[in-house]
Short mmCIF file of N, CA and C in Angstrom, two decimals:
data_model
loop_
_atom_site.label_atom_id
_atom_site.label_comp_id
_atom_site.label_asym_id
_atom_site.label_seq_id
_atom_site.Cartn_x
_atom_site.Cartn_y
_atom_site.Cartn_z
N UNK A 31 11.23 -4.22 14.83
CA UNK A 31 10.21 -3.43 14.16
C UNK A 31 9.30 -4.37 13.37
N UNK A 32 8.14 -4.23 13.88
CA UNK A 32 7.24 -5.09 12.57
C UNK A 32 7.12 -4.95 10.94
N UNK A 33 6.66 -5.63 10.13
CA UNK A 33 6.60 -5.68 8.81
C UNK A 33 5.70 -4.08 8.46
N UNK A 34 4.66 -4.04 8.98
CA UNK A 34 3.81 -2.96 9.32
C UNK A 34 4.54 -1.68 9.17
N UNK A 35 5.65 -1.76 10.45
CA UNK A 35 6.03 -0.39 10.56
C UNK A 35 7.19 0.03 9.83
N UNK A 36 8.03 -0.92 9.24
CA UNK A 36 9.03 -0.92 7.99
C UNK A 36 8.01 -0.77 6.71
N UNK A 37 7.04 -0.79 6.24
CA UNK A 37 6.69 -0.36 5.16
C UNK A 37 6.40 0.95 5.50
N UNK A 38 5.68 1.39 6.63
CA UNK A 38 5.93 3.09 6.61
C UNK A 38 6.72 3.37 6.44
N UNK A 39 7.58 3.27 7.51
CA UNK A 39 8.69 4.28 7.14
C UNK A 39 9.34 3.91 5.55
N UNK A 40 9.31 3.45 4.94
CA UNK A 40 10.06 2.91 3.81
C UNK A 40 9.05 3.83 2.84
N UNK A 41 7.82 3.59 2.57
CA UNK A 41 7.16 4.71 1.89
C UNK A 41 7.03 5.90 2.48
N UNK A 42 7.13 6.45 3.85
CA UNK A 42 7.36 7.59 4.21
C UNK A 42 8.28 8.27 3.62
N UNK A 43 9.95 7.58 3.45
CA UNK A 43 10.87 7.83 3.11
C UNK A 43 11.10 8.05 1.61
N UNK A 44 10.15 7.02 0.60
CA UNK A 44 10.35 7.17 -0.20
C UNK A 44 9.46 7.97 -1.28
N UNK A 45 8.59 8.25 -0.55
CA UNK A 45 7.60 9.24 -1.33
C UNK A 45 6.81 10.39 -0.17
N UNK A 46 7.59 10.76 0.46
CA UNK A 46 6.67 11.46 1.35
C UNK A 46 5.37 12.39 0.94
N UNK A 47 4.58 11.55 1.58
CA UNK A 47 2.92 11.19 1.10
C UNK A 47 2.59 12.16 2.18
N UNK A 48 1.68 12.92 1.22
CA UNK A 48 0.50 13.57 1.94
C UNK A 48 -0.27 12.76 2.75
N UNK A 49 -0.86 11.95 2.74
CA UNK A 49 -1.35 10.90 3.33
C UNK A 49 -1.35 9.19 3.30
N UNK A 50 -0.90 8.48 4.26
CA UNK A 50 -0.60 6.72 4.21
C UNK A 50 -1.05 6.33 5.23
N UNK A 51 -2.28 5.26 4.63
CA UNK A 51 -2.42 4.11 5.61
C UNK A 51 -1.47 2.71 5.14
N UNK A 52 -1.17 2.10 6.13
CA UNK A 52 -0.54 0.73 5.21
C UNK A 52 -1.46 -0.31 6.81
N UNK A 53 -2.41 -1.02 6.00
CA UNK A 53 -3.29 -1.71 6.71
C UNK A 53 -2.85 -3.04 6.74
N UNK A 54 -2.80 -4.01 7.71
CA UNK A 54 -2.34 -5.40 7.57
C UNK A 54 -3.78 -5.52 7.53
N UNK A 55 -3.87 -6.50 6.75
CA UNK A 55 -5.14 -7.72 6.26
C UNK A 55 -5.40 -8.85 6.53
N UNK A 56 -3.92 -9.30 7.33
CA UNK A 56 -3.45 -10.56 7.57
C UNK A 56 -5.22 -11.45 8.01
N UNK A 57 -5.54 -10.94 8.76
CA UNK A 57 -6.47 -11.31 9.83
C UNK A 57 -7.88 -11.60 8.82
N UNK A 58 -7.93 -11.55 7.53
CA UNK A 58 -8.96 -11.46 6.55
C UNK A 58 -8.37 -12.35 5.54
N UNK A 59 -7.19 -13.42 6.32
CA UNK A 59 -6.77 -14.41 5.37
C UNK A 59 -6.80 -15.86 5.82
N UNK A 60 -6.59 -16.92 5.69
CA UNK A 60 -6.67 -17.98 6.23
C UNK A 60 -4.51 -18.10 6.40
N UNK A 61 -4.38 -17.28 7.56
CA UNK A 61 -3.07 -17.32 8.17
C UNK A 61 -2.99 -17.79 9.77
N UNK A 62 -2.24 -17.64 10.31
CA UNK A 62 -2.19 -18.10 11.40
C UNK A 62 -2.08 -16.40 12.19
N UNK A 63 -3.19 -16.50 13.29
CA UNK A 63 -2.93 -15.46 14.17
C UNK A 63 -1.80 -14.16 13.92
N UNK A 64 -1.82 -13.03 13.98
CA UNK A 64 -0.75 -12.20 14.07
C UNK A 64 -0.05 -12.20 13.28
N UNK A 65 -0.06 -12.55 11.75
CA UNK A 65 0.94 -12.66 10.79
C UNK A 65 1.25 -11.56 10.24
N UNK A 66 1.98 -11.30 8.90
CA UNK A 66 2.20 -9.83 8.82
C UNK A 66 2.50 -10.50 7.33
N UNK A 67 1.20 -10.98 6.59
CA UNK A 67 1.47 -11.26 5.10
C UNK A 67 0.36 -10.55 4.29
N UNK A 68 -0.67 -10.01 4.53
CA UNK A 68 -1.26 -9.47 3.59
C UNK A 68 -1.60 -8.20 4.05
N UNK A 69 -1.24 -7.22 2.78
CA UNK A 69 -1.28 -5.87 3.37
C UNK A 69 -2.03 -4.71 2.18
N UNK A 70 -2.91 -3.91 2.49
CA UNK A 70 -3.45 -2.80 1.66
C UNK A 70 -2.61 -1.48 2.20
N UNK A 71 -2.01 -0.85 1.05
CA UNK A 71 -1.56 0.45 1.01
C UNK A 71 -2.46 1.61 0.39
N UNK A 72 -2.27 2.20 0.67
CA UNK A 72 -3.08 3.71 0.49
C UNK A 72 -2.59 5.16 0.20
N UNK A 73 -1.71 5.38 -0.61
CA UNK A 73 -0.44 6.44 -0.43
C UNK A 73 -0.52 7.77 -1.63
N UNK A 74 -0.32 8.87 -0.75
CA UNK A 74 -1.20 9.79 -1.80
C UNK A 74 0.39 10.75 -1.58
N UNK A 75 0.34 11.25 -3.06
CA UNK A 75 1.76 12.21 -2.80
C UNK A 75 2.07 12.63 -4.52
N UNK A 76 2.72 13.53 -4.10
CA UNK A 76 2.89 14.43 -5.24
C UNK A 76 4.11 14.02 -6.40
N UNK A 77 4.87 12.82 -5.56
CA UNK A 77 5.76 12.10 -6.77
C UNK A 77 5.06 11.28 -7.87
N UNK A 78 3.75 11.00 -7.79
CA UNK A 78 2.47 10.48 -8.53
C UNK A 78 2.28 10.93 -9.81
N UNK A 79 2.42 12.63 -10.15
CA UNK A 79 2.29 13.21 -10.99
C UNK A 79 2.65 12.98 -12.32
N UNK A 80 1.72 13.02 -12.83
CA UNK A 80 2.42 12.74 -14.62
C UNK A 80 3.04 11.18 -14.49
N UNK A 81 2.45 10.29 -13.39
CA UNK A 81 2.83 8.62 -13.67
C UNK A 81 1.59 7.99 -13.76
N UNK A 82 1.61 7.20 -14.85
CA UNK A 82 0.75 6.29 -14.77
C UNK A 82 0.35 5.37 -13.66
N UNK A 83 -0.77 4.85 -13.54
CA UNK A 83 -1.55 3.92 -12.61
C UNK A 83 0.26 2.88 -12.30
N UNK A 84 0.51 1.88 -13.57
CA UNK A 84 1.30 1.10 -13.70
C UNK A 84 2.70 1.32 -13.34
N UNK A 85 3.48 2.65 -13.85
CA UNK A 85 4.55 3.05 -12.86
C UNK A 85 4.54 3.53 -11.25
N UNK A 86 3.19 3.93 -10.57
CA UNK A 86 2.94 3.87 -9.85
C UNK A 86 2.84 2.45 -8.81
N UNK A 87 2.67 1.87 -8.99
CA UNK A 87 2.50 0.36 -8.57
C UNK A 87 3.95 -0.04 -8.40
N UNK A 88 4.86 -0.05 -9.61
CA UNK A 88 5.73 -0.25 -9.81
C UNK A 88 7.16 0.42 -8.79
N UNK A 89 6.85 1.26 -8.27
CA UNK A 89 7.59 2.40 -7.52
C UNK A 89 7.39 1.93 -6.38
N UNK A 90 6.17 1.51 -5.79
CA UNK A 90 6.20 0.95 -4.46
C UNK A 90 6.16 -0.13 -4.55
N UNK A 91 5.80 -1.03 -5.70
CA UNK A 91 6.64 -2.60 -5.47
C UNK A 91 8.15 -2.37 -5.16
N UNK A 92 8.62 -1.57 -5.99
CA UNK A 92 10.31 -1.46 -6.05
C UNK A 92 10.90 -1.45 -4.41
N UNK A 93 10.04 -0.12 -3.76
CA UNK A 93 10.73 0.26 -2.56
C UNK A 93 10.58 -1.02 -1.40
N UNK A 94 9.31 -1.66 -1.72
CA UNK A 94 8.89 -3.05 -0.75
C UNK A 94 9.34 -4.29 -1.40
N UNK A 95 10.27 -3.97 -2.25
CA UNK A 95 11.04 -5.57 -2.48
C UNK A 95 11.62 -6.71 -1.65
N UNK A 96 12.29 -6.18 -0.92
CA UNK A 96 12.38 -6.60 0.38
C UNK A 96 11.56 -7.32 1.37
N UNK A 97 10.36 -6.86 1.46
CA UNK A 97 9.39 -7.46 2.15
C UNK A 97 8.34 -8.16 1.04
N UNK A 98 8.73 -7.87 -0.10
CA UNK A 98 7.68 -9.25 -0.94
C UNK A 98 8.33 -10.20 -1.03
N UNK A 99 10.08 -10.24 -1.17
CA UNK A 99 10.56 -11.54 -1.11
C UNK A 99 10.74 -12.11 0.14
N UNK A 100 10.51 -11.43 0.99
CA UNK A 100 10.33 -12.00 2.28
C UNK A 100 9.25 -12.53 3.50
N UNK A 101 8.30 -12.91 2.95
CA UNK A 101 6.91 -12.74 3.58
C UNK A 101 5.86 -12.42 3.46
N UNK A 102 5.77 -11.34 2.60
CA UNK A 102 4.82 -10.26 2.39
C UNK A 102 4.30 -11.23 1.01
N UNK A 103 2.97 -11.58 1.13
CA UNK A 103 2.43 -12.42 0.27
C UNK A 103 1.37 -11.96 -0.67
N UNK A 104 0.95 -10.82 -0.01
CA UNK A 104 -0.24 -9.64 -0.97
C UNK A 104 -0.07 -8.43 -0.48
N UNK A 105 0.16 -8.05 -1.92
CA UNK A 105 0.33 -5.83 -1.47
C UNK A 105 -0.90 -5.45 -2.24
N UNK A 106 -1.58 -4.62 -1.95
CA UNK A 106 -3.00 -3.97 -2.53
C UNK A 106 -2.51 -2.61 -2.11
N UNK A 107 -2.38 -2.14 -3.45
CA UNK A 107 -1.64 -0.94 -3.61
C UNK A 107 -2.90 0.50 -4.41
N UNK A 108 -2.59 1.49 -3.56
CA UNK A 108 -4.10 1.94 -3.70
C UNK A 108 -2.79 3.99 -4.02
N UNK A 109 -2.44 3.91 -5.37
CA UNK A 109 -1.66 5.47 -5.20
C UNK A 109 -2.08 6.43 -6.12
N UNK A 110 -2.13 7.94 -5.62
CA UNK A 110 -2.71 9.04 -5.93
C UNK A 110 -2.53 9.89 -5.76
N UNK A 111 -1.91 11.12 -6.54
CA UNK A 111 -2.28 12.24 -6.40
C UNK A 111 -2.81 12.73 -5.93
N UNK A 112 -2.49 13.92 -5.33
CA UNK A 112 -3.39 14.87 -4.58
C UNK A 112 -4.93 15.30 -4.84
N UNK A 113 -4.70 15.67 -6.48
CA UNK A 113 -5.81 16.13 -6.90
C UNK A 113 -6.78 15.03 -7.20
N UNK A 114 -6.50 13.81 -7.61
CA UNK A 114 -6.69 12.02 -7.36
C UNK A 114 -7.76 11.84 -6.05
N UNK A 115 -6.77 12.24 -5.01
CA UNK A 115 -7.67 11.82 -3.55
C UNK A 115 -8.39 13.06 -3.08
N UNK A 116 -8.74 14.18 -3.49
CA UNK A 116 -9.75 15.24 -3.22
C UNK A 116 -11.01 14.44 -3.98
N UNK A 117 -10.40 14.24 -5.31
CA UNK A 117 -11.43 13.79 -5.66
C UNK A 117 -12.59 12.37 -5.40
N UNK A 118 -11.91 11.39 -4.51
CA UNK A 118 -12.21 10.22 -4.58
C UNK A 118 -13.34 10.06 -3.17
N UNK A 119 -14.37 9.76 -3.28
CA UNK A 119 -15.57 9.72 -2.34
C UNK A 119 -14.70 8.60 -1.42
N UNK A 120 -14.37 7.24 -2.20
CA UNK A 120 -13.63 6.13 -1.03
C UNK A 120 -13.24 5.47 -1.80
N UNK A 121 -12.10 5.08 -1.02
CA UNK A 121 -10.70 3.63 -1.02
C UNK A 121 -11.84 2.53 -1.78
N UNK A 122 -10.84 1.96 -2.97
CA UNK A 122 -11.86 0.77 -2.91
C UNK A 122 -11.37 -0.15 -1.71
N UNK A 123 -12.77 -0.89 -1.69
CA UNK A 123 -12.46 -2.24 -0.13
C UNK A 123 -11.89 -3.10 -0.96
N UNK A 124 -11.14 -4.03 0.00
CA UNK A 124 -10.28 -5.42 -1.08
C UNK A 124 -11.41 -6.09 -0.63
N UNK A 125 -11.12 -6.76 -1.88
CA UNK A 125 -12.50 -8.16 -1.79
C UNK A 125 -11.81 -9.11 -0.84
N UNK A 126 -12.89 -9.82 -0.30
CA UNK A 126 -12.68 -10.77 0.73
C UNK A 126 -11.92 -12.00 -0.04
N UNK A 127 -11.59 -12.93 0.62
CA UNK A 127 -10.80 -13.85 0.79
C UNK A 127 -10.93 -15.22 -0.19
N UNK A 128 -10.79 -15.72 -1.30
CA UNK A 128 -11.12 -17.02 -1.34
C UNK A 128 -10.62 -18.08 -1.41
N UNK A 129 -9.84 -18.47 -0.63
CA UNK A 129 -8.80 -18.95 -0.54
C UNK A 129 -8.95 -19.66 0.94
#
């Protein structure tokens, strides 16, 4: 299973989200071809509620521990409430690369 598809299911599992993209970025880094180290998440769900921005972050660092000590070199973590993502025109974009 790729890095990719173990963070779904792992936030599928652990917050089942109204809606998740989990985007590899890899390819917008100075990596080698096909890597599976930089990644934007996008995860909207109702365990959000009444948490701050910062325990939020914190909840899906927790569940992707595993893959930050293992590879996973940037998480861009993007989480929200329902009423959060009705409201939101768009995702911010991650800034490009400087590195």
């Amino acid at each position: 299973m790729s890095v990719e598809q173990v963070i779904t299911q792992k936030l599928n599992q652990s917050f089942s989200p109204i809606h998740l993209d989990v985007l590899n970025e890899s390819n917008r880094h100075h990596v080698p071809p096909n890597s599976e180290t930089h990644f934007k998440v996008v995860v909207v769900s109702n365990e959000f509620e009444s948490q701050r921005l910062i325990s939020r972050h914190r909840a899906v660092n927790g569940v992707l521990a595993e893959e930050l000590a293992n590879g996973v070199h940037a998480l861009s973590i993007n989480a929200y409430t329902q009423e959060e993502w009705k409201a939101l025109d768009a995702v911010p974009k991650t800034p490009n690369c400087k590195g």
